[in-house]
XYZ file of C-alpha atoms in Angstrom:
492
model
C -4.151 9.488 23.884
C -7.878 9.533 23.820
C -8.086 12.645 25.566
C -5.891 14.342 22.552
C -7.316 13.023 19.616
C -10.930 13.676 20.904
C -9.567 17.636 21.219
C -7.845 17.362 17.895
C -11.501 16.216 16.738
C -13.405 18.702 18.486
C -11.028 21.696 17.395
C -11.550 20.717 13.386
C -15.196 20.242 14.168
C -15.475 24.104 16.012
C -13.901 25.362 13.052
C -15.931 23.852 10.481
C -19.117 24.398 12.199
C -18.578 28.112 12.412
C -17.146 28.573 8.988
C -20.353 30.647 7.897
C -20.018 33.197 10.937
C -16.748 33.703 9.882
C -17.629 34.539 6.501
C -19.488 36.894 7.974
C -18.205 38.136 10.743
C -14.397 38.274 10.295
C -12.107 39.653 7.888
C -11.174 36.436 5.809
C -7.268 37.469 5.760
C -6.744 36.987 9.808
C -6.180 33.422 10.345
C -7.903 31.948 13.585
C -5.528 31.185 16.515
C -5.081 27.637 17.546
C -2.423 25.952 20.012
C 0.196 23.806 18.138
C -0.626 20.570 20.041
C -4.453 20.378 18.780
C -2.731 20.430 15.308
C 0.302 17.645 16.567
C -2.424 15.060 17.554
C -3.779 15.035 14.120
C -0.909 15.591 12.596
C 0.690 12.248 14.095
C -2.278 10.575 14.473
C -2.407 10.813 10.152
C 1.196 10.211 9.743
C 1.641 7.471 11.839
C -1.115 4.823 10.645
C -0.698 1.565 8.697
C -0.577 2.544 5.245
C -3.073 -0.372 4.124
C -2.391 -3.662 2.082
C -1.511 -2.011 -1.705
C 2.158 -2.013 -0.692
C 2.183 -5.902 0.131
C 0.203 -6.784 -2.715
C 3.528 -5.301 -4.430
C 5.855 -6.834 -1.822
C 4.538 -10.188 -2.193
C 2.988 -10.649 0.638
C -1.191 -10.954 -0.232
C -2.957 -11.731 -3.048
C -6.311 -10.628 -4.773
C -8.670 -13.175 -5.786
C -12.167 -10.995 -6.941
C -10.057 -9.093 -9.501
C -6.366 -7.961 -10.948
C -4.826 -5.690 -8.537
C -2.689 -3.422 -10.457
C -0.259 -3.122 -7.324
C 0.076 -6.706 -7.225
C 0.559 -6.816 -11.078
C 2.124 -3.912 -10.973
C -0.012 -1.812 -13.507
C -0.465 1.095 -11.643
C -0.499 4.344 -12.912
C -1.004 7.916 -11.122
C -0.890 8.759 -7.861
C -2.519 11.999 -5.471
C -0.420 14.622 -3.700
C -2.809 13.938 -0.570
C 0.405 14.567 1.170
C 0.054 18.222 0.611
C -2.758 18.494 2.656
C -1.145 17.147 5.246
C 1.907 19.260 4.736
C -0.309 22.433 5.592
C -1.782 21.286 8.803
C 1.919 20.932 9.152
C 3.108 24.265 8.116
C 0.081 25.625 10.101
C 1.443 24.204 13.143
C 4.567 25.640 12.595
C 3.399 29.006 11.866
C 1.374 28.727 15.800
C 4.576 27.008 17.513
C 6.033 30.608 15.668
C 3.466 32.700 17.482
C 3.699 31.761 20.464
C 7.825 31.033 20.302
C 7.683 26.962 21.020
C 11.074 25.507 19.396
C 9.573 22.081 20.514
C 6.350 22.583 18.042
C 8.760 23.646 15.590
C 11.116 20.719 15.840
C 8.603 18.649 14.922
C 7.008 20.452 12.190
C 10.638 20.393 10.360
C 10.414 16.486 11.238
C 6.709 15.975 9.515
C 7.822 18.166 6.974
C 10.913 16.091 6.086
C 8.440 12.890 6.775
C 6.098 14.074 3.946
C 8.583 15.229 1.403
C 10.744 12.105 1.796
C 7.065 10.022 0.447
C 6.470 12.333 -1.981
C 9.639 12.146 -3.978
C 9.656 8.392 -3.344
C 6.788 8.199 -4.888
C 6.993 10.767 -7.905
C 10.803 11.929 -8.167
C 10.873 15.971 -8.679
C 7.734 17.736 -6.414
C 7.618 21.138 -5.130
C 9.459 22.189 -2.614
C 10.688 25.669 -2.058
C 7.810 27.029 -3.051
C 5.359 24.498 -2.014
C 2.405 25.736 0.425
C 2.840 28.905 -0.199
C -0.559 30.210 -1.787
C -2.046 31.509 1.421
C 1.599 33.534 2.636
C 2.655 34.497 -0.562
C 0.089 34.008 -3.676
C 2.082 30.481 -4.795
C -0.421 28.713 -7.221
C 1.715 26.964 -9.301
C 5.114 25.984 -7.513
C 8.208 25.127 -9.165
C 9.314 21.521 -9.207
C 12.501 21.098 -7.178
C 15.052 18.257 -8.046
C 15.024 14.778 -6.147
C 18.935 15.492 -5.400
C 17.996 19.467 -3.505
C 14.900 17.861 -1.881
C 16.355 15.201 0.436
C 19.604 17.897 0.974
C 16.529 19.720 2.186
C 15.509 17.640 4.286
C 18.524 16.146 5.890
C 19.157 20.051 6.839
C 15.548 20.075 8.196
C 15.674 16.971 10.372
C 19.320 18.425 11.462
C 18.015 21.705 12.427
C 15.240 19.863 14.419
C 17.215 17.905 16.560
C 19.460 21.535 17.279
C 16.367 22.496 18.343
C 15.306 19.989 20.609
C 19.117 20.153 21.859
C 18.222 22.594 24.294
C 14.438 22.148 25.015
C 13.803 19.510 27.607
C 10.120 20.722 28.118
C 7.106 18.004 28.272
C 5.632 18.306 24.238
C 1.730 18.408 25.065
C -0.507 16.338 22.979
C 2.099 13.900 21.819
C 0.950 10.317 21.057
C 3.918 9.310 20.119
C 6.531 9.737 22.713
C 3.812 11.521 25.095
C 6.097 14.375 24.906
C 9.269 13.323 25.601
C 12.143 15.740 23.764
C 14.678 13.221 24.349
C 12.844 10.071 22.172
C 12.047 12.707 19.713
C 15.763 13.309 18.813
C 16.657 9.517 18.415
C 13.805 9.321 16.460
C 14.811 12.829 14.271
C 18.574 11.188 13.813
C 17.136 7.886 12.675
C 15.030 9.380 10.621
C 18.379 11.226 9.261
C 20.427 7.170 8.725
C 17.159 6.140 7.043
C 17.235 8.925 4.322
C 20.717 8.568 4.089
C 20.626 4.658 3.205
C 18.574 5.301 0.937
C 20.506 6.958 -0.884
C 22.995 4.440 -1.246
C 23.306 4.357 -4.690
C 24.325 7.781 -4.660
C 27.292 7.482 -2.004
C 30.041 8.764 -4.971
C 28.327 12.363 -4.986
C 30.785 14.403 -3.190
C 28.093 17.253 -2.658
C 26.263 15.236 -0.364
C 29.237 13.196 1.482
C 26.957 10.216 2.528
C 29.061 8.002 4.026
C 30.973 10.564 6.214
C 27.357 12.087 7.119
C 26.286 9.024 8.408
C 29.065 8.012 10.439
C 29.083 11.886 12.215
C 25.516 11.104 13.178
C 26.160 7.557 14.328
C 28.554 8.368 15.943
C 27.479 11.834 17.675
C 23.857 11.430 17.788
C 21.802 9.777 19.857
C 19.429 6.989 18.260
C 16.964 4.417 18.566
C 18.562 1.703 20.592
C 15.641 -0.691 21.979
C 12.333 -1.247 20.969
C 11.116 1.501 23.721
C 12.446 3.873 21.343
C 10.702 2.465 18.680
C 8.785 5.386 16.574
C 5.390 4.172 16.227
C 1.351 4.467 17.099
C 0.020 2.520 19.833
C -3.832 2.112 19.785
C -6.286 2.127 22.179
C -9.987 0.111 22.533
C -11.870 3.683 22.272
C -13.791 4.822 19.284
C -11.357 6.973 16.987
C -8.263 5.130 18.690
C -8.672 1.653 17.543
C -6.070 -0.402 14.601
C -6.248 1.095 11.355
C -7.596 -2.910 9.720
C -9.898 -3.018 12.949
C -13.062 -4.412 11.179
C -11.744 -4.098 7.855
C -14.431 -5.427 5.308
C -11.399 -5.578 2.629
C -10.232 -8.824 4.344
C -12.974 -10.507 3.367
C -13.425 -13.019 0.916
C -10.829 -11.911 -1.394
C -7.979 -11.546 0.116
C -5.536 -14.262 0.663
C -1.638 -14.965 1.729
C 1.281 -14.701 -1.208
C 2.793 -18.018 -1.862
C 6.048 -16.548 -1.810
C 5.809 -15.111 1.325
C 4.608 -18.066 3.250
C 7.581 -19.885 1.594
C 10.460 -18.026 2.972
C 9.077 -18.183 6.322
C 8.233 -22.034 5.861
C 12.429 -22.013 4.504
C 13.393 -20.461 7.460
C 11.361 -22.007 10.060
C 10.521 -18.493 11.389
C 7.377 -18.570 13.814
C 5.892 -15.180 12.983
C 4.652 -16.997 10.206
C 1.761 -18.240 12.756
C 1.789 -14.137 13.323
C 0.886 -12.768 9.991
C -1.468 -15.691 9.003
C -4.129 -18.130 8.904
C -4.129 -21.612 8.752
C -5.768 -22.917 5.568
C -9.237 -24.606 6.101
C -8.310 -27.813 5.331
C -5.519 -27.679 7.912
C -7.963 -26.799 10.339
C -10.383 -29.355 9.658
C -7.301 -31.783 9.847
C -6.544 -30.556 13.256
C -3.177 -29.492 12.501
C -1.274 -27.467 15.338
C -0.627 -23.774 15.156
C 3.060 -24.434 15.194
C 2.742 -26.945 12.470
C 4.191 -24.996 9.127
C 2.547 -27.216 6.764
C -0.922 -25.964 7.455
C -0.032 -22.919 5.827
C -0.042 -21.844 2.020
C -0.370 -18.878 0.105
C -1.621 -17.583 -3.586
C 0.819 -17.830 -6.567
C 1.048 -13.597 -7.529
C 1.335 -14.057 -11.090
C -0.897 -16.505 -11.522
C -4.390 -15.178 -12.656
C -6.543 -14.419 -10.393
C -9.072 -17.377 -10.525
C -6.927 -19.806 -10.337
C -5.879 -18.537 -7.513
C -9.763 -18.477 -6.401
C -10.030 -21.876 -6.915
C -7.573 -23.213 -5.051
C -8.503 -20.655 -2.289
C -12.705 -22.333 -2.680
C -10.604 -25.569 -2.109
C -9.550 -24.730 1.502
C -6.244 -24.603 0.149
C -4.880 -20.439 0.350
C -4.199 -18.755 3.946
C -6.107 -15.809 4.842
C -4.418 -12.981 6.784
C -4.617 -13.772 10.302
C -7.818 -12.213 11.855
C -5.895 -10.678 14.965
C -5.292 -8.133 12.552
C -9.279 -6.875 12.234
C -10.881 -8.513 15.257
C -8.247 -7.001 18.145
C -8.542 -3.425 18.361
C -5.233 -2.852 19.616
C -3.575 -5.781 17.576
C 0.529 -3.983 17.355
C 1.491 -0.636 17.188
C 2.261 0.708 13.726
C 6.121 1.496 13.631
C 7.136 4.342 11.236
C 10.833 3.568 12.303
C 11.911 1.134 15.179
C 14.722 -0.773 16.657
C 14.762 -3.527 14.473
C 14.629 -1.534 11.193
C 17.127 0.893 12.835
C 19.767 -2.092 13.748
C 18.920 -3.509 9.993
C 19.905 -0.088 8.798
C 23.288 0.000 10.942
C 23.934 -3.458 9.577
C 23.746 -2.498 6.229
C 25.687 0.686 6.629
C 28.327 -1.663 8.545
C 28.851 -3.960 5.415
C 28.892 -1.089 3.019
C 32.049 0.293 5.219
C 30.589 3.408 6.121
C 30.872 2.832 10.104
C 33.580 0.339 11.624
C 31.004 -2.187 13.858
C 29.734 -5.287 13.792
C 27.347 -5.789 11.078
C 26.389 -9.492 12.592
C 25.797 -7.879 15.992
C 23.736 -5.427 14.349
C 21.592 -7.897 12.399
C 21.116 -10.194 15.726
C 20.234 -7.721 17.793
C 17.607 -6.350 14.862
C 16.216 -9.846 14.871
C 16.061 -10.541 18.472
C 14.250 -6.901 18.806
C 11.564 -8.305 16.131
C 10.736 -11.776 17.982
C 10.279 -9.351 20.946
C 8.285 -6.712 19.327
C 5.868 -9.792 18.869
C 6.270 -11.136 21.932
C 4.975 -7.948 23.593
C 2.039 -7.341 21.038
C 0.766 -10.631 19.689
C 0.507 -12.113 23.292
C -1.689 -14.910 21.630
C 1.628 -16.542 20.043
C 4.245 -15.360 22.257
C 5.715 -18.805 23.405
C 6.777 -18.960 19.595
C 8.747 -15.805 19.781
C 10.518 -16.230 22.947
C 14.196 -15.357 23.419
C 15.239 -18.763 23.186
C 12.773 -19.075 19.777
C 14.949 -16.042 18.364
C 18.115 -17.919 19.312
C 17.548 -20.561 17.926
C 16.101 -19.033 14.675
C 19.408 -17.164 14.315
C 20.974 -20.587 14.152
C 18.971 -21.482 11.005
C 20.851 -21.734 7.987
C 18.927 -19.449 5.581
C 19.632 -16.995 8.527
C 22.783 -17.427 9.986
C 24.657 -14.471 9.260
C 27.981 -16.481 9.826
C 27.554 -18.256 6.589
C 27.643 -15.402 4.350
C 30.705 -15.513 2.639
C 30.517 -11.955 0.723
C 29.196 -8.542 1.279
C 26.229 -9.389 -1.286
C 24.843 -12.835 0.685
C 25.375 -10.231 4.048
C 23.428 -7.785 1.865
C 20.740 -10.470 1.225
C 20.103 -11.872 4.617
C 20.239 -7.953 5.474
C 16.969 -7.190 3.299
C 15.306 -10.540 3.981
C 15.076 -9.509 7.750
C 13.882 -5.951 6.862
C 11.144 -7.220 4.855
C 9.376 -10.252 6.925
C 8.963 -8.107 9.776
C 7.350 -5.341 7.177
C 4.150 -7.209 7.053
C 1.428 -4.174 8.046
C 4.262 -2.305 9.231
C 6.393 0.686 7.323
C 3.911 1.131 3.902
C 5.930 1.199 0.917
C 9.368 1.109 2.734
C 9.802 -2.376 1.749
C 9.274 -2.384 -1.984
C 11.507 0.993 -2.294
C 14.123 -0.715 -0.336
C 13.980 -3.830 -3.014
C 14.000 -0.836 -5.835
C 17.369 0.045 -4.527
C 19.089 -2.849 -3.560
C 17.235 -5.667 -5.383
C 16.412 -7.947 -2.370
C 14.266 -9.589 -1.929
C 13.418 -10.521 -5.183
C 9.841 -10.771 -6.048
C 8.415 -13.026 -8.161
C 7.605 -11.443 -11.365
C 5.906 -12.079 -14.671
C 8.594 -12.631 -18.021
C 9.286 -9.916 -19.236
C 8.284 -7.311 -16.816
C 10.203 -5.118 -14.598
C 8.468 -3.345 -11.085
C 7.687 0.247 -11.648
C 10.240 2.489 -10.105
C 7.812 5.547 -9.390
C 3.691 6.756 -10.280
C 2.926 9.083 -12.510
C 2.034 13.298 -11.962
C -1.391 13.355 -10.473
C -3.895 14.802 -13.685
C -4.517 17.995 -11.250
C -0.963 19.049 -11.955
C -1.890 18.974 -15.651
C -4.779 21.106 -15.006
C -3.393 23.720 -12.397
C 0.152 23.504 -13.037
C 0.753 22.539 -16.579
C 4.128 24.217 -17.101
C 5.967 23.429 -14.114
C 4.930 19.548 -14.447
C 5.748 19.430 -17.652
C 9.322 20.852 -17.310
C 9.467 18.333 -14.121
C 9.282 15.427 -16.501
C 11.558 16.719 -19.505
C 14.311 17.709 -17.256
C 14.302 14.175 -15.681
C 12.837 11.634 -18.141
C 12.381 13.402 -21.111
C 9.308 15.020 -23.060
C 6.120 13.687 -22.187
C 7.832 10.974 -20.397
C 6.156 10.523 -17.431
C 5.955 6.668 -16.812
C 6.201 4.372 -14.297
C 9.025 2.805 -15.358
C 11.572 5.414 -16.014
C 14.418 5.612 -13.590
C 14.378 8.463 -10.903
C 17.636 10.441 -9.727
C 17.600 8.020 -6.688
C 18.137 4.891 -8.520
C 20.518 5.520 -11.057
């Protein structure tokens, strides 16, 4: 992996360092010629990487104490379309795998494009689409907003027409750090991808145009997916310089940043040792000498509480930090954009919604059992605590047997909470948009107050695309009604 991102590297530094020469020396409208795989590294490398800590400061799962967070009080407002920029190293990789006539390159363009697109409507609701990165090929400026409802159609027919072509391509996929090239991991990855966008749009399983349930079956059923955590989707690092874990010497775990109450709680509930995984013992446990193992010696921050009093307890020895294997291990876990566990979680769900005939308990054991040994593999430190027999006998707990649940909604519940424990640095946002759409977990909350359901335009699009923006948010909120707590297509 080294090897690829250092080229990756040293083809974006050749380019920029000659930019004057080309200016002067060749015509500006012939684009230079790369190979696709210089661009994939990148590409994946950017794509792939823990998304940070704002999405579990609105998960409930860390707490500020220097300051309000507005994710964790949930007062954000705007967001960037960074994504775009990512989108044309994307497109620009197509357009070489094009060139020189590499379905592979291609394949996985349409997958990064559908990767992209599915975050940006997350995030905003309508974004452009069709006629998105277009400027340089056709003199685009100011694309047209597409509707939530034709972009992930769109994109379910991209991630379809990348596993066709993969279908038939069993060549090696140079400079892949994901599956180091392997077609084969690609397309369980591609069809997951496909019953992840698809689940997400349960609320919308009644539209007949986009057949939902029967879609997801066909693929289940037809398609190869991920089915152990060696198929898991994800970014394993390395202890070389421009290779190491995103938090690797974070300085924004420092003083400020502590464990959520809530979170610590339903692991304490459940007796689940990854609690011992995700954090720190407070310092007055330590100073007592309490064990590892022992789940008293660990406590979080109350979220709504304000902030100082949450510093005060935490200047008491009292508040868990986030456990330091996270910035002192270079390698610490590989960051999963969809894996085994998730994937079985998703089948689960799916099963008790009636859209595929199996075993929605076997689906949720084995997504457990694939967690505990996710952990036992990468936090090596505390792997007597995830053992087989530890996620046996976890699965036997009775906040977490999935024999007790008497209707689809407690199935639904247990469901969720084993999605989002096992989301702590892992997935970004996936967490909080799954609790947008299904409800669970539920998150501690302030009177009164509701979690926003989307961000607002990014103030560029009011300066470079005033029309098309504005006709965004009339057609789906109403005039001048772009908020974060209207209700996207999605949800309703």
């Amino acid at each position: 992996m080294k090897k690829y991102i250092l080229s990756a590297i040293l083809f974006v530094l050749i380019f920029s360092s000659c930019s004057d020469l080309e200016e002067l020396n060749i015509n500006p409208n012939n684009v230079p010629e790369t190979h696709p795989q210089l661009l994939l590294t990148n590409i994946e490398w950017n794509a792939f990487q823990v998304e940070g800590v704002d999405p579990m400061f609105a998960s409930r799962m860390v707490v500020q104490t220097d300051g309000e967070n507005s994710n964790q009080f949930y007062n954000w407002t705007r967001a960037g379309f960074d994504d775009y920029d990512q989108l044309r190293n994307v497109t620009k990789m197509i357009e070489e795998a094009e060139r020189i006539e590499n379905t592979a390159y291609i394949a996985l363009g349409k997958f990064f494009r559908a990767y992209y697109f599915f975050r940006l409507t997350l995030t905003f609701g309508d974004v452009p689409y069709s006629d998105a990165l277009k400027g340089e090929s056709e003199e685009v400026y100011t694309p047209a907003y597409v509707t939530q409802k034709e972009i992930f159609t769109g994109i379910l027919n991209e991630l379809k027409e990348a596993d066709e072509l993969l279908s038939d391509d069993n060549s090696i996929i140079e400079g892949d750090i994901i599956y180091d090239g392997s077609t084969t991991q690609w397309r369980k990855l591609i069809n997951s991808f496909r019953l992840k966008i698809l689940i997400t749009l349960s609320k919308k399983v009644s539209d007949s145009d986009l057949n939902i349930e029967s879609n997801f079956a066909g693929i289940y059923n037809n398609s190869s997916i991920i089915e152990s955590n060696e198929d898991n989707g994800q970014l394993v690092f390395v202890d070389e310089l421009g290779s190491r874990y995103t938090e690797y010497n974070s300085s924004s775990y420092g003083s400020a940043r502590y464990m959520d109450s809530t979170f610590i709680k339903r692991l304490q509930d459940r007796h689940d040792p990854r609690l011992f995984i995700f954090c720190g013992q407070t310092r007055v446990a330590k100073e007592t000498g309490l064990a590892i193992n022992d789940f008293t010696a660990y406590e979080g921050g109350d979220p709504i509480a304000p902030y100082n009093d949450v510093n005060l307890k935490a200047a008491d020895g009292l508040v868990s930090k986030v456990n330091l294997r996270y910035t002192t291990d270079p390698t610490t876990e590989p960051h999963t954009f969809i894996g085994y566990s998730e994937m079985e979680l998703i089948l689960a769900e799916a099963s008790v919604r009636g859209w595929i005939t199996t075993s929605a308990q076997e689906h949720y054991e084995n997504a457990v059992k694939a967690s505990f040994e996710f952990y036992n593999t990468n936090a090596s430190d505390y792997a007597d605590y995830v053992s087989e027999t530890a996620a046996e006998n976890y699965l036997q707990e009775s906040l977490v047997d999935f024999s007790s649940a008497t209707s689809d909604e407690e199935k639904l519940q247990l469901i969720m909470m084993q999605k989002y424990i096992p989301s702590f640095l892992q997935g970004g946002w996936r967490m909080y948009f799954d609790h947008l759409r299904t409800g669970y977990p539920e998150f501690r909350i302030n009177e009164g107050l509701t979690p926003p359901t989307r961000w607002m335009y990014p103030t560029s699009e009011y300066q470079e695309n005033s029309d098309n923006v504005t006709e965004a948010i009339t057609s789906q909120f109403g005039s001048g009604n772009d908020k974060i707590r209207v209700t996207p297509w999605w949800l309703q």
